[in-house]
């Protein structure tokens, strides 16, 4: 499993949501956005999920499950996936 993240760190908009109200359903306690994101980041790390930060997906071929992407570390690269999940996020 690989997470392609366009930002410099995982967490997205949750890093800006310093108010509480997250976490009750999954963790049984009230967390801020950054705390909630950190829990999921830790779970992904513990599961051995690879992350590619500062990565932009340039093309997605859904039929062949192929992604073309670029980042400063790897340059231009292609991935073939068993499944592709687009988590587009949001902006305030």
PDB file of C-alpha atoms in Angstrom:
ATOM      1  CA  UNK A   1       0.000   0.000   0.000  1.00  0.00           C
ATOM      2  CA  UNK A   2       1.235   3.470  -0.888  1.00  0.00           C
ATOM      3  CA  UNK A   3      -0.164   6.875   0.069  1.00  0.00           C
ATOM      4  CA  UNK A   4       0.613   9.681  -2.352  1.00  0.00           C
ATOM      5  CA  UNK A   5       0.409  12.991  -0.464  1.00  0.00           C
ATOM      6  CA  UNK A   6       0.691  16.336  -2.228  1.00  0.00           C
ATOM      7  CA  UNK A   7       1.762  18.203   0.931  1.00  0.00           C
ATOM      8  CA  UNK A   8       5.010  17.959   2.922  1.00  0.00           C
ATOM      9  CA  UNK A   9       3.344  15.940   5.669  1.00  0.00           C
ATOM     10  CA  UNK A  10       0.321  13.709   6.121  1.00  0.00           C
ATOM     11  CA  UNK A  11      -2.816  14.994   7.794  1.00  0.00           C
ATOM     12  CA  UNK A  12      -4.198  17.545   5.375  1.00  0.00           C
ATOM     13  CA  UNK A  13      -6.799  19.996   6.606  1.00  0.00           C
ATOM     14  CA  UNK A  14      -7.021  18.194   9.956  1.00  0.00           C
ATOM     15  CA  UNK A  15      -3.673  19.772  10.888  1.00  0.00           C
ATOM     16  CA  UNK A  16      -5.423  23.157  10.847  1.00  0.00           C
ATOM     17  CA  UNK A  17      -8.514  22.072  12.829  1.00  0.00           C
ATOM     18  CA  UNK A  18      -7.309  22.753  16.351  1.00  0.00           C
ATOM     19  CA  UNK A  19     -10.828  22.541  17.774  1.00  0.00           C
ATOM     20  CA  UNK A  20     -11.985  19.303  19.392  1.00  0.00           C
ATOM     21  CA  UNK A  21     -14.756  17.101  18.107  1.00  0.00           C
ATOM     22  CA  UNK A  22     -12.821  14.405  16.270  1.00  0.00           C
ATOM     23  CA  UNK A  23     -12.157  10.839  17.357  1.00  0.00           C
ATOM     24  CA  UNK A  24     -15.278   9.780  19.227  1.00  0.00           C
ATOM     25  CA  UNK A  25     -16.373   7.194  16.663  1.00  0.00           C
ATOM     26  CA  UNK A  26     -12.968   5.594  15.979  1.00  0.00           C
ATOM     27  CA  UNK A  27     -11.002   6.137  19.188  1.00  0.00           C
ATOM     28  CA  UNK A  28     -13.675   6.659  21.849  1.00  0.00           C
ATOM     29  CA  UNK A  29     -12.286  10.024  22.924  1.00  0.00           C
ATOM     30  CA  UNK A  30     -12.498  13.616  21.783  1.00  0.00           C
ATOM     31  CA  UNK A  31      -9.436  14.807  19.867  1.00  0.00           C
ATOM     32  CA  UNK A  32      -8.346  17.884  17.954  1.00  0.00           C
ATOM     33  CA  UNK A  33      -7.786  17.598  14.200  1.00  0.00           C
ATOM     34  CA  UNK A  34      -3.983  17.255  14.555  1.00  0.00           C
ATOM     35  CA  UNK A  35      -4.355  14.610  17.290  1.00  0.00           C
ATOM     36  CA  UNK A  36      -6.857  12.679  15.163  1.00  0.00           C
ATOM     37  CA  UNK A  37      -4.602  12.814  12.101  1.00  0.00           C
ATOM     38  CA  UNK A  38      -1.588  11.747  14.181  1.00  0.00           C
ATOM     39  CA  UNK A  39      -3.418   8.630  15.378  1.00  0.00           C
ATOM     40  CA  UNK A  40      -4.171   7.534  11.821  1.00  0.00           C
ATOM     41  CA  UNK A  41      -0.640   8.389  10.672  1.00  0.00           C
ATOM     42  CA  UNK A  42       0.773   6.222  13.468  1.00  0.00           C
ATOM     43  CA  UNK A  43      -1.567   3.353  12.526  1.00  0.00           C
ATOM     44  CA  UNK A  44      -0.436   3.612   8.891  1.00  0.00           C
ATOM     45  CA  UNK A  45       3.229   3.615   9.947  1.00  0.00           C
ATOM     46  CA  UNK A  46       2.686   0.594  12.209  1.00  0.00           C
ATOM     47  CA  UNK A  47       1.010  -1.218   9.301  1.00  0.00           C
ATOM     48  CA  UNK A  48       4.026  -0.514   7.081  1.00  0.00           C
ATOM     49  CA  UNK A  49       2.199   1.757   4.659  1.00  0.00           C
ATOM     50  CA  UNK A  50       4.654   3.534   2.349  1.00  0.00           C
ATOM     51  CA  UNK A  51       4.162   7.271   1.909  1.00  0.00           C
ATOM     52  CA  UNK A  52       5.394   9.527  -0.865  1.00  0.00           C
ATOM     53  CA  UNK A  53       5.196  13.154   0.252  1.00  0.00           C
ATOM     54  CA  UNK A  54       5.117  16.245  -1.994  1.00  0.00           C
ATOM     55  CA  UNK A  55       3.723  14.003  -4.734  1.00  0.00           C
ATOM     56  CA  UNK A  56       1.422  15.117  -7.518  1.00  0.00           C
ATOM     57  CA  UNK A  57      -0.637  12.557  -9.435  1.00  0.00           C
ATOM     58  CA  UNK A  58      -0.416  13.575 -13.083  1.00  0.00           C
ATOM     59  CA  UNK A  59      -2.591  10.881 -14.626  1.00  0.00           C
ATOM     60  CA  UNK A  60      -4.792   8.060 -13.392  1.00  0.00           C
ATOM     61  CA  UNK A  61      -5.702   5.221 -15.729  1.00  0.00           C
ATOM     62  CA  UNK A  62      -8.594   3.621 -13.818  1.00  0.00           C
ATOM     63  CA  UNK A  63      -9.076   0.775 -16.299  1.00  0.00           C
ATOM     64  CA  UNK A  64      -5.472  -0.432 -15.938  1.00  0.00           C
ATOM     65  CA  UNK A  65      -5.106   0.844 -12.343  1.00  0.00           C
ATOM     66  CA  UNK A  66      -2.014   2.841 -13.267  1.00  0.00           C
ATOM     67  CA  UNK A  67      -0.928   6.146 -11.743  1.00  0.00           C
ATOM     68  CA  UNK A  68       1.665   8.490 -13.172  1.00  0.00           C
ATOM     69  CA  UNK A  69       3.079  10.853 -10.554  1.00  0.00           C
ATOM     70  CA  UNK A  70       5.985  13.162  -9.821  1.00  0.00           C
ATOM     71  CA  UNK A  71       7.804  14.348  -6.700  1.00  0.00           C
ATOM     72  CA  UNK A  72      11.171  15.923  -5.820  1.00  0.00           C
ATOM     73  CA  UNK A  73      12.643  12.690  -4.411  1.00  0.00           C
ATOM     74  CA  UNK A  74      11.617  10.112  -7.046  1.00  0.00           C
ATOM     75  CA  UNK A  75      11.054  12.371 -10.048  1.00  0.00           C
ATOM     76  CA  UNK A  76       8.571  11.068 -12.627  1.00  0.00           C
ATOM     77  CA  UNK A  77       7.295   7.562 -11.845  1.00  0.00           C
ATOM     78  CA  UNK A  78       4.490   5.078 -12.486  1.00  0.00           C
ATOM     79  CA  UNK A  79       2.655   2.796 -10.076  1.00  0.00           C
ATOM     80  CA  UNK A  80       0.282  -0.040 -10.793  1.00  0.00           C
ATOM     81  CA  UNK A  81      -2.236  -0.671  -8.043  1.00  0.00           C
ATOM     82  CA  UNK A  82      -4.695  -3.357  -7.005  1.00  0.00           C
ATOM     83  CA  UNK A  83      -7.070  -0.540  -6.100  1.00  0.00           C
ATOM     84  CA  UNK A  84      -6.989   3.245  -6.197  1.00  0.00           C
ATOM     85  CA  UNK A  85      -8.700   5.404  -3.574  1.00  0.00           C
ATOM     86  CA  UNK A  86      -8.932   9.116  -4.287  1.00  0.00           C
ATOM     87  CA  UNK A  87      -9.016  11.086  -1.047  1.00  0.00           C
ATOM     88  CA  UNK A  88      -9.310  14.573  -2.434  1.00  0.00           C
ATOM     89  CA  UNK A  89      -9.521  16.374   0.894  1.00  0.00           C
ATOM     90  CA  UNK A  90     -10.884  19.873   1.272  1.00  0.00           C
ATOM     91  CA  UNK A  91      -9.792  23.428   1.714  1.00  0.00           C
ATOM     92  CA  UNK A  92     -11.296  25.882   4.166  1.00  0.00           C
TER      93      UNK A  92
END
